Amino acid sequence: MTAKDPAALRIQIIDGLNCARLDRAQFERTLAGGIAAFNLTATRPDTTVDGTLESLSELMHIVEAEADIVTLVRSVADIKRAEADGKLGIIIGTQDSSFMDHDPNLLRVYKTLGMRIFQPVYNSQNRFGCGALVKPDTGLTEAGREWVSLMNQLGLLIDLSHCGYDTAQDVMSASTQPVIFSHSNARALVNSPRNIPDDLAKQAADAGGTVGVTMWPPLLNIKRRPSLDDFADHIGHYLNLVGEDHVAFGGDLSEATKTLEDWLALYGPEPIWPEVTGILGPWYTYENRATPGFETMAEAQNLVHTLSRRGHPDRVIEKVMRTNLLRVYSTVWGE
């Protein structure tokens, strides 16, 4: 009997978090990498209602112009239909809800516009709760509880990446639906405030949700430039911790979006989030801003091959890279 070739496995991937450039060349790279659909960060953190509407308008214009290869999706049925048509499915999401913290009922409007995944808060603090870099984390507020209740009522998916730990725990305690951590690695492996402790991962899994391993280098390794094996280490940790039904993938690859000047403003000598990138060694440079083997969406199947090479069964890899998120999407969206 010949050994299985890890490179022979190919999976149509669901990417739980994507913030890459929106143009035809990028869509083609993403399709070439075997991505069926991704959760797009469609609005900037710390923006306004006007800002979100401008971003959504621009997105819809781009998708309309490239409608032969990309489409907006609002349900799992839409994702599968797009896949059958050879199109990339874009799930409209956001990493921050500060733009509506004065009126959570705006969720009704944004659902009508097609948004399906929301984080309550980014790294800072708003009227709903505290982000990952806020100390002390005072937890979910009454406005935040109203937001959670309405998210559940409307069938919208709550994403807790970037939340403070107490805020995240409060959201999970208040929610009647599964939640996800779309792109939050294991703090047990990498001591970053953007990674999550094991108890939060277990709580999300116990409620039917998922924890998604991200490829953003500062969350994969601190001491050196990470590799695909670091990705596999975080996947393996979560598989052992919460089981094969509750681990997912959230790439967070901002491909073709940042110039050197943009990158330096965020992560240079005086980074905007020193608690996250200020603790890294000199390896973290503009040239090394992505993880080798996943520097373009076209290389996404390398993640599949790495997990296969590490001995994970095809069944488990397909759950991690695809079906676990589809299950949660279907449960929460109900469509």
Coordinates of N, CA and C in Angstrom, one line a residue, residues 94-321:
T94 N -18.5 42.5 9.7 CA -17.8 43.6 10.3 C -17.1 43.2 11.6
Q95 N -16.0 43.9 11.9 CA -15.3 43.6 13.1 C -15.6 44.5 14.3
D96 N -16.6 45.4 14.1 CA -16.9 46.3 15.1 C -18.3 46.8 14.9
S97 N -19.1 47.0 16.0 CA -20.4 47.5 15.9 C -20.6 48.9 16.6
S98 N -19.5 49.6 16.7 CA -19.5 51.0 17.4 C -20.4 51.9 16.6
F99 N -20.5 51.7 15.3 CA -21.3 52.7 14.4 C -22.7 52.6 14.8
M100 N -23.2 51.6 15.5 CA -24.6 51.5 15.9 C -24.8 51.5 17.4
D101 N -23.8 51.8 18.1 CA -24.0 51.6 19.6 C -25.0 52.6 20.2
H102 N -25.3 53.7 19.4 CA -26.4 54.6 19.9 C -27.8 54.0 19.6
D103 N -27.9 53.0 18.7 CA -29.2 52.4 18.4 C -29.0 51.0 17.9
P104 N -29.0 50.0 18.7 CA -28.8 48.6 18.2 C -29.9 48.2 17.2
N105 N -31.0 48.9 17.2 CA -32.1 48.5 16.3 C -31.7 48.7 14.8
L106 N -30.5 49.4 14.6 CA -30.0 49.5 13.2 C -29.6 48.2 12.7
L107 N -29.5 47.2 13.5 CA -29.2 45.8 13.1 C -30.2 45.4 12.1
R108 N -31.5 45.8 12.2 CA -32.5 45.4 11.3 C -32.2 45.9 9.9
V109 N -31.7 47.1 9.8 CA -31.4 47.7 8.5 C -30.2 47.0 7.9
Y110 N -29.2 46.8 8.7 CA -28.0 46.1 8.1 C -28.3 44.7 7.7
K111 N -29.2 44.0 8.4 CA -29.5 42.7 7.9 C -30.2 42.8 6.6
T112 N -31.1 43.7 6.4 CA -31.8 43.9 5.1 C -30.7 44.2 4.0
L113 N -29.7 44.9 4.3 CA -28.6 45.2 3.4 C -27.7 44.0 3.1
G114 N -27.9 42.9 3.8 CA -27.2 41.7 3.5 C -26.1 41.3 4.6
M115 N -25.9 42.1 5.6 CA -24.8 41.8 6.6 C -25.3 40.6 7.4
R116 N -24.4 39.7 7.7 CA -24.7 38.5 8.4 C -23.8 38.2 9.7
I117 N -22.7 38.8 9.8 CA -21.8 38.5 10.9 C -21.3 39.8 11.5
F118 N -21.4 40.0 12.8 CA -21.0 41.2 13.5 C -20.2 40.9 14.7
Q119 N -19.1 41.6 14.9 CA -18.4 41.7 16.2 C -19.0 42.9 17.0
P120 N -19.2 42.7 18.3 CA -19.8 43.8 19.1 C -18.8 45.0 19.3
V121 N -17.5 44.6 19.3 CA -16.5 45.7 19.7 C -15.2 45.2 19.1
Y122 N -14.3 46.2 18.7 CA -13.0 46.0 18.2 C -12.0 46.0 19.4
N123 N -10.8 46.5 19.3 CA -9.9 46.5 20.4 C -10.1 47.4 21.5
S124 N -10.9 48.5 21.2 CA -11.2 49.5 22.2 C -12.5 49.3 22.9
Q125 N -13.2 50.3 23.4 CA -14.4 50.2 24.1 C -15.5 51.0 23.5
N126 N -16.7 50.4 23.5 CA -17.9 51.2 23.1 C -19.0 51.0 24.1
R127 N -20.2 51.4 23.7 CA -21.3 51.3 24.6 C -21.8 49.9 24.9
F128 N -21.3 48.9 24.1 CA -21.7 47.5 24.2 C -20.8 46.8 25.2
G129 N -19.5 47.1 25.2 CA -18.6 46.4 26.0 C -17.1 46.8 25.7
C130 N -16.2 45.9 26.0 CA -14.8 46.2 26.0 C -14.0 45.3 25.0
G131 N -13.1 45.9 24.3 CA -12.3 45.2 23.3 C -11.1 44.5 24.0
A132 N -10.3 43.8 23.3 CA -9.3 42.9 23.8 C -8.2 43.7 24.5
L133 N -8.0 45.0 24.2 CA -6.9 45.8 24.7 C -7.3 46.7 25.8
V134 N -8.6 46.6 26.3 CA -9.1 47.5 27.3 C -8.9 46.9 28.7
K135 N -8.2 47.7 29.6 CA -8.0 47.3 30.9 C -8.5 48.4 31.9
P136 N -9.4 48.1 32.9 CA -10.0 46.8 33.1 C -11.1 46.5 32.1
D137 N -11.4 45.3 31.8 CA -12.6 44.9 31.0 C -13.8 44.8 31.9
T138 N -14.7 45.8 31.7 CA -15.9 45.8 32.6 C -17.0 45.0 32.1
G139 N -16.8 44.3 31.0 CA -17.8 43.3 30.6 C -18.9 43.9 29.7
L140 N -19.9 43.1 29.4 CA -21.0 43.5 28.6 C -21.9 44.5 29.3
T141 N -22.4 45.5 28.6 CA -23.2 46.5 29.2 C -24.7 46.2 29.0
E142 N -25.6 47.0 29.5 CA -27.0 46.8 29.2 C -27.3 47.0 27.8
A143 N -26.7 48.0 27.1 CA -26.9 48.2 25.7 C -26.3 47.0 25.0
G144 N -25.2 46.4 25.5 CA -24.7 45.2 24.9 C -25.6 44.0 25.0
R145 N -26.3 43.9 26.1 CA -27.3 42.8 26.2 C -28.4 43.0 25.2
E146 N -28.8 44.2 25.0 CA -29.9 44.5 24.0 C -29.4 44.1 22.6
W147 N -28.1 44.4 22.4 CA -27.5 44.0 21.1 C -27.5 42.5 20.9
V148 N -27.0 41.8 21.9 CA -27.0 40.3 21.8 C -28.4 39.8 21.6
S149 N -29.4 40.2 22.3 CA -30.7 39.7 22.2 C -31.3 40.0 20.8
L150 N -31.0 41.1 20.2 CA -31.5 41.4 18.9 C -30.7 40.6 17.8
M151 N -29.4 40.4 18.0 CA -28.7 39.6 17.1 C -29.3 38.2 17.1
N152 N -29.6 37.6 18.2 CA -30.2 36.3 18.3 C -31.6 36.3 17.6
Q153 N -32.4 37.3 17.9 CA -33.7 37.4 17.3 C -33.7 37.5 15.8
L154 N -32.7 38.2 15.3 CA -32.7 38.4 13.8 C -31.9 37.3 13.1
G155 N -31.3 36.4 13.8 CA -30.6 35.3 13.2 C -29.3 35.8 12.6
L156 N -28.6 36.7 13.3 CA -27.3 37.2 12.9 C -26.2 36.6 13.8
L157 N -25.0 36.3 13.2 CA -24.0 35.5 13.9 C -23.1 36.5 14.6
I158 N -22.8 36.2 15.9 CA -21.9 36.9 16.8 C -20.5 36.4 16.7
D159 N -19.6 37.3 16.4 CA -18.2 37.0 16.3 C -17.5 37.7 17.5
L160 N -16.7 36.9 18.3 CA -16.1 37.5 19.5 C -14.6 37.8 19.4
S161 N -14.0 37.6 18.3 CA -12.6 38.0 18.1 C -12.5 39.5 18.4
H162 N -11.5 39.9 19.0 CA -11.2 41.3 19.4 C -11.9 41.7 20.7
C163 N -12.8 40.8 21.2 CA -13.5 41.2 22.5 C -12.5 41.0 23.7
G164 N -12.7 41.8 24.7 CA -12.1 41.5 26.0 C -12.6 40.2 26.5
Y165 N -11.9 39.5 27.4 CA -12.3 38.2 27.9 C -13.6 38.2 28.7
D166 N -13.7 39.2 29.6 CA -15.0 39.3 30.4 C -16.1 39.6 29.5
T167 N -15.9 40.5 28.5 CA -17.0 40.9 27.6 C -17.4 39.7 26.8
A168 N -16.4 38.9 26.3 CA -16.7 37.7 25.5 C -17.5 36.7 26.3
Q169 N -17.1 36.5 27.6 CA -17.8 35.5 28.5 C -19.2 36.0 28.7
D170 N -19.4 37.3 28.9 CA -20.8 37.8 29.2 C -21.6 37.6 27.9
V171 N -21.1 37.8 26.7 CA -21.9 37.7 25.5 C -22.3 36.2 25.4
M172 N -21.4 35.3 25.6 CA -21.7 33.9 25.5 C -22.7 33.4 26.5
S173 N -22.7 34.0 27.7 CA -23.7 33.7 28.7 C -25.0 34.2 28.4
A174 N -25.1 35.4 27.7 CA -26.3 36.0 27.3 C -26.9 35.4 26.0
S175 N -26.1 34.9 25.1 CA -26.6 34.5 23.8 C -27.3 33.1 23.9
T176 N -28.4 33.0 23.2 CA -29.1 31.8 23.0 C -28.7 31.0 21.8
Q177 N -27.8 31.6 21.0 CA -27.3 31.0 19.8 C -25.8 30.8 19.8
P178 N -25.3 29.8 19.0 CA -23.8 29.7 19.0 C -23.1 30.9 18.5
V179 N -21.9 31.1 19.0 CA -21.0 32.2 18.6 C -19.7 31.7 18.1
I180 N -19.0 32.5 17.4 CA -17.7 32.1 16.9 C -16.6 33.1 17.4
F181 N -15.4 32.6 17.5 CA -14.2 33.4 17.5 C -13.6 33.2 16.1
S182 N -13.8 34.1 15.2 CA -13.5 33.9 13.8 C -12.0 33.8 13.6
H183 N -11.2 34.6 14.3 CA -9.7 34.6 14.1 C -9.0 34.9 15.4
S184 N -9.0 33.9 16.3 CA -8.4 34.1 17.6 C -7.6 32.8 18.0
N185 N -6.3 32.9 18.0 CA -5.5 31.7 18.2 C -5.4 31.4 19.7
A186 N -4.7 30.3 20.1 CA -4.6 29.8 21.4 C -3.6 30.6 22.3
R187 N -4.1 31.3 23.3 CA -3.1 32.0 24.2 C -2.2 31.0 24.9
A188 N -2.7 29.8 25.1 CA -1.8 28.8 25.7 C -0.5 28.6 24.9
L189 N -0.5 28.9 23.6 CA 0.6 28.7 22.8 C 1.4 30.0 22.5
V190 N 0.6 31.1 22.3 CA 1.2 32.4 22.1 C 0.6 33.4 23.0
N191 N 1.4 34.0 23.8 CA 0.9 34.9 24.9 C 0.6 36.3 24.3
S192 N -0.4 36.4 23.5 CA -0.9 37.7 22.9 C -2.3 38.0 23.5
P193 N -2.5 39.3 23.8 CA -3.9 39.6 24.3 C -5.0 39.4 23.2
R194 N -4.6 39.3 22.0 CA -5.6 39.0 20.9 C -5.9 37.5 20.8
N195 N -5.1 36.7 21.4 CA -5.4 35.3 21.5 C -6.3 35.0 22.7
I196 N -7.0 33.8 22.7 CA -7.9 33.6 23.8 C -7.5 32.4 24.6
P197 N -7.9 32.5 25.9 CA -7.6 31.4 26.8 C -8.5 30.2 26.6
D198 N -8.0 29.1 27.1 CA -8.7 27.8 26.8 C -10.2 27.8 27.3
D199 N -10.4 28.5 28.4 CA -11.8 28.4 29.0 C -12.8 29.1 28.1
L200 N -12.4 30.2 27.4 CA -13.3 30.8 26.4 C -13.5 29.9 25.2
A201 N -12.5 29.3 24.7 CA -12.6 28.4 23.6 C -13.6 27.2 23.9
K202 N -13.5 26.7 25.2 CA -14.4 25.6 25.6 C -15.8 26.1 25.7
Q203 N -16.0 27.3 26.2 CA -17.3 27.9 26.4 C -18.0 28.1 25.0
A204 N -17.3 28.5 24.0 CA -17.8 28.7 22.7 C -18.2 27.3 22.1
A205 N -17.3 26.4 22.3 CA -17.6 25.0 21.7 C -18.8 24.4 22.4
D206 N -18.9 24.5 23.7 CA -20.0 23.9 24.5 C -21.3 24.4 24.0
A207 N -21.3 25.7 23.5 CA -22.6 26.3 23.0 C -22.8 26.0 21.5
G208 N -21.9 25.2 20.9 CA -22.1 24.8 19.5 C -21.4 25.6 18.5
G209 N -20.5 26.6 19.0 CA -19.8 27.5 18.1 C -18.4 26.9 17.8
T210 N -17.6 27.8 17.2 CA -16.3 27.4 16.7 C -15.2 28.5 17.2
V211 N -14.0 28.0 17.2 CA -12.8 28.9 17.4 C -12.0 28.7 16.1
G212 N -11.6 29.9 15.5 CA -11.0 29.9 14.2 C -9.5 30.3 14.3
V213 N -8.6 29.5 13.8 CA -7.2 29.8 13.8 C -6.9 30.7 12.6
T214 N -6.1 31.8 13.0 CA -5.8 32.8 12.0 C -4.3 32.7 11.6
M215 N -4.0 33.2 10.4 CA -2.7 33.1 9.8 C -1.9 34.4 10.1
W216 N -2.5 35.4 10.7 CA -1.8 36.7 11.0 C -0.6 36.4 11.9
P217 N 0.6 36.7 11.4 CA 1.8 36.3 12.1 C 1.9 36.6 13.6
P218 N 1.5 37.8 14.0 CA 1.7 38.1 15.5 C 0.9 37.2 16.4
L219 N -0.1 36.5 15.8 CA -0.9 35.6 16.7 C -0.5 34.2 16.6
L220 N 0.4 33.9 15.6 CA 0.9 32.5 15.4 C 2.2 32.3 16.2
N221 N 3.0 33.3 16.2 CA 4.3 33.2 17.0 C 4.8 34.5 17.3
I222 N 5.5 34.6 18.4 CA 6.1 35.9 18.8 C 7.6 36.0 18.7
K223 N 8.2 34.8 19.0 CA 9.7 34.8 19.0 C 10.4 34.8 17.7
R224 N 9.7 34.3 16.6 CA 10.3 34.2 15.3 C 9.1 34.3 14.3
R225 N 9.6 34.5 13.0 CA 8.6 34.5 11.9 C 7.9 33.1 11.9
P226 N 6.6 33.1 11.9 CA 5.9 31.8 12.0 C 5.9 31.0 10.7
S227 N 5.5 29.8 10.8 CA 5.4 28.9 9.6 C 4.1 28.2 9.6
L228 N 3.9 27.4 8.5 CA 2.6 26.6 8.5 C 2.5 25.6 9.6
D229 N 3.7 25.2 10.1 CA 3.6 24.3 11.2 C 3.1 24.9 12.5
D230 N 3.3 26.2 12.6 CA 2.7 26.9 13.8 C 1.2 26.9 13.6
F231 N 0.7 27.1 12.4 CA -0.7 27.0 12.1 C -1.2 25.7 12.6
A232 N -0.5 24.6 12.2 CA -1.0 23.3 12.5 C -0.9 23.0 14.0
D233 N 0.0 23.7 14.7 CA 0.1 23.5 16.2 C -1.1 24.1 16.8
H234 N -1.6 25.3 16.4 CA -2.8 25.9 17.0 C -4.0 25.0 16.6
I235 N -4.1 24.5 15.4 CA -5.2 23.7 15.1 C -5.2 22.4 16.0
G236 N -4.0 21.8 16.1 CA -3.9 20.6 16.9 C -4.3 20.9 18.4
H237 N -3.9 22.0 18.9 CA -4.2 22.4 20.3 C -5.8 22.5 20.4
Y238 N -6.4 23.1 19.5 CA -7.9 23.3 19.6 C -8.6 22.0 19.4
L239 N -8.1 21.1 18.5 CA -8.7 19.8 18.3 C -8.7 19.0 19.5
N240 N -7.6 19.0 20.2 CA -7.5 18.3 21.5 C -8.3 18.9 22.6
L241 N -8.5 20.2 22.5 CA -9.2 21.0 23.6 C -10.7 20.9 23.4
V242 N -11.2 21.1 22.2 CA -12.7 21.3 22.0 C -13.3 20.3 21.1
G243 N -12.4 19.5 20.4 CA -13.0 18.5 19.5 C -13.1 18.9 18.0
E244 N -13.2 18.0 17.1 CA -13.1 18.2 15.7 C -14.3 19.0 15.2
D245 N -15.4 19.1 15.9 CA -16.6 19.8 15.4 C -16.6 21.3 15.7
H246 N -15.5 21.8 16.4 CA -15.6 23.2 16.9 C -14.4 24.0 16.5
V247 N -13.6 23.5 15.6 CA -12.4 24.3 15.1 C -12.6 24.7 13.7
A248 N -12.2 25.9 13.4 CA -12.4 26.5 12.1 C -11.1 27.3 11.6
F249 N -11.3 28.0 10.5 CA -10.2 28.7 9.9 C -10.6 30.1 9.6
G250 N -9.8 31.1 10.0 CA -10.0 32.5 9.7 C -8.8 33.2 9.3
G251 N -8.5 33.3 8.0 CA -7.2 33.6 7.5 C -6.7 35.0 7.9
D252 N -7.6 36.0 7.8 CA -7.2 37.4 8.1 C -6.0 37.9 7.3
L253 N -6.0 37.5 6.0 CA -4.9 38.0 5.2 C -5.3 39.2 4.4
S254 N -4.7 40.3 4.7 CA -5.0 41.6 4.1 C -4.1 41.8 2.8
E255 N -4.3 40.8 1.9 CA -3.5 40.8 0.7 C -3.8 42.0 -0.2
A256 N -2.7 42.6 -0.6 CA -2.7 43.7 -1.6 C -3.4 45.0 -1.1
T257 N -3.5 45.1 0.3 CA -4.2 46.3 0.8 C -3.3 47.4 1.4
K258 N -2.0 47.0 1.8 CA -1.2 48.0 2.5 C 0.1 48.3 1.8
T259 N 0.4 49.5 1.6 CA 1.7 50.0 1.2 C 2.6 49.9 2.4
L260 N 3.9 50.1 2.1 CA 4.9 50.2 3.2 C 4.5 51.2 4.2
E261 N 4.1 52.4 3.7 CA 3.7 53.5 4.6 C 2.5 53.1 5.4
D262 N 1.5 52.5 4.8 CA 0.4 52.0 5.6 C 0.8 51.1 6.7
W263 N 1.7 50.1 6.4 CA 2.1 49.1 7.3 C 2.9 49.7 8.5
L264 N 3.8 50.6 8.1 CA 4.6 51.3 9.2 C 3.7 52.1 10.1
A265 N 2.7 52.7 9.6 CA 1.8 53.5 10.5 C 1.1 52.6 11.5
L266 N 0.8 51.4 11.1 CA 0.1 50.5 12.0 C 1.0 49.7 12.9
Y267 N 2.1 49.2 12.3 CA 3.0 48.2 13.0 C 4.4 48.5 13.1
G268 N 4.8 49.8 12.7 CA 6.2 50.1 12.7 C 6.8 50.4 14.1
P269 N 7.8 51.2 14.2 CA 8.5 51.5 15.4 C 7.6 51.9 16.6
E270 N 6.5 52.6 16.2 CA 5.5 53.1 17.2 C 4.2 52.5 16.8
P271 N 3.9 51.2 17.0 CA 2.7 50.6 16.5 C 1.5 51.1 17.2
I272 N 0.4 51.1 16.5 CA -0.9 51.6 17.0 C -1.4 50.6 18.1
W273 N -1.0 49.4 18.1 CA -1.4 48.4 19.1 C -0.1 47.8 19.7
P274 N 0.6 48.5 20.5 CA 1.9 48.0 21.0 C 1.7 46.7 21.9
E275 N 0.5 46.5 22.5 CA 0.3 45.3 23.3 C 0.3 44.1 22.4
V276 N 0.1 44.2 21.1 CA 0.0 43.1 20.2 C 1.3 43.0 19.4
T277 N 1.7 44.0 18.6 CA 2.8 43.9 17.8 C 4.1 44.5 18.4
G278 N 4.0 45.3 19.4 CA 5.2 45.8 20.1 C 6.0 44.8 20.8
I279 N 5.4 43.6 21.1 CA 6.1 42.5 21.8 C 6.9 41.6 20.8
L280 N 6.8 41.9 19.5 CA 7.5 41.0 18.6 C 8.9 41.3 18.4
G281 N 9.7 40.4 17.9 CA 11.1 40.6 17.6 C 11.3 41.3 16.3
P282 N 12.5 41.5 15.9 CA 12.8 42.3 14.7 C 12.5 41.6 13.4
W283 N 12.0 40.3 13.5 CA 11.6 39.6 12.3 C 10.4 40.2 11.7
Y284 N 9.5 40.9 12.5 CA 8.3 41.4 11.9 C 8.5 42.7 11.1
T285 N 8.6 42.5 9.8 CA 8.8 43.6 8.9 C 7.8 43.6 7.8
Y286 N 7.8 44.7 7.0 CA 6.8 44.7 5.9 C 7.0 43.6 5.0
E287 N 8.3 43.2 4.7 CA 8.5 42.1 3.8 C 8.1 40.7 4.4
N288 N 8.1 40.7 5.8 CA 7.7 39.4 6.5 C 6.3 39.5 7.1
R289 N 5.4 40.4 6.5 CA 4.1 40.6 7.1 C 3.1 39.5 7.0
A290 N 3.4 38.5 6.2 CA 2.5 37.3 6.0 C 3.3 36.1 6.3
T291 N 2.6 35.0 6.6 CA 3.2 33.7 7.0 C 3.7 33.0 5.7
P292 N 4.9 32.6 5.6 CA 5.4 31.9 4.4 C 4.5 30.7 4.2
G293 N 4.2 30.5 2.9 CA 3.2 29.4 2.5 C 1.8 29.9 2.4
F294 N 1.5 31.1 3.0 CA 0.2 31.7 2.9 C 0.4 33.2 2.8
E295 N 1.1 33.6 1.7 CA 1.3 35.0 1.5 C 0.3 35.5 0.4
T296 N -0.4 34.7 -0.1 CA -1.5 35.0 -1.1 C -2.6 34.0 -0.9
M297 N -3.8 34.4 -1.2 CA -5.0 33.5 -1.1 C -4.8 32.4 -2.1
A298 N -4.1 32.5 -3.1 CA -3.9 31.4 -4.1 C -3.1 30.3 -3.5
E299 N -2.5 30.4 -2.3 CA -1.8 29.4 -1.6 C -2.6 28.7 -0.5
A300 N -3.9 28.9 -0.5 CA -4.7 28.4 0.7 C -4.7 26.9 0.8
Q301 N -4.5 26.2 -0.3 CA -4.5 24.7 -0.2 C -3.3 24.2 0.5
N302 N -2.2 25.1 0.7 CA -1.1 24.7 1.5 C -1.5 24.4 2.9
L303 N -2.5 25.1 3.4 CA -3.0 24.9 4.8 C -3.6 23.5 4.9
V304 N -4.3 23.1 3.9 CA -4.9 21.8 3.8 C -3.8 20.7 3.8
H305 N -2.8 20.9 3.0 CA -1.7 19.9 2.8 C -0.9 19.8 4.1
T306 N -0.7 21.0 4.8 CA 0.0 20.9 6.1 C -0.7 20.1 7.1
L307 N -2.0 20.2 7.2 CA -2.8 19.5 8.2 C -2.8 18.0 7.8
S308 N -2.8 17.7 6.5 CA -2.8 16.3 6.0 C -1.4 15.7 6.3
R309 N -0.4 16.5 6.1 CA 1.0 16.0 6.4 C 1.2 15.7 7.8
R310 N 0.5 16.5 8.7 CA 0.6 16.3 10.1 C -0.2 15.1 10.6
G311 N -0.9 14.4 9.7 CA -1.6 13.2 10.0 C -3.1 13.3 10.4
H312 N -3.7 14.5 10.2 CA -5.1 14.6 10.5 C -5.9 14.0 9.4
P313 N -6.9 13.2 9.7 CA -7.8 12.6 8.7 C -8.4 13.6 7.8
D314 N -8.7 13.2 6.6 CA -9.4 14.1 5.6 C -10.7 14.6 6.2
R315 N -11.4 13.7 6.9 CA -12.7 14.1 7.5 C -12.6 15.3 8.4
V316 N -11.5 15.2 9.2 CA -11.3 16.3 10.2 C -10.9 17.6 9.5
I317 N -10.0 17.4 8.5 CA -9.5 18.6 7.8 C -10.7 19.3 7.1
E318 N -11.6 18.6 6.5 CA -12.8 19.2 5.9 C -13.7 19.9 6.9
K319 N -13.8 19.3 8.1 CA -14.6 20.0 9.1 C -13.9 21.4 9.5
V320 N -12.6 21.3 9.7 CA -11.9 22.5 10.1 C -11.9 23.6 9.1
M321 N -11.7 23.2 7.8 CA -11.5 24.2 6.7 C -12.8 24.5 6.0

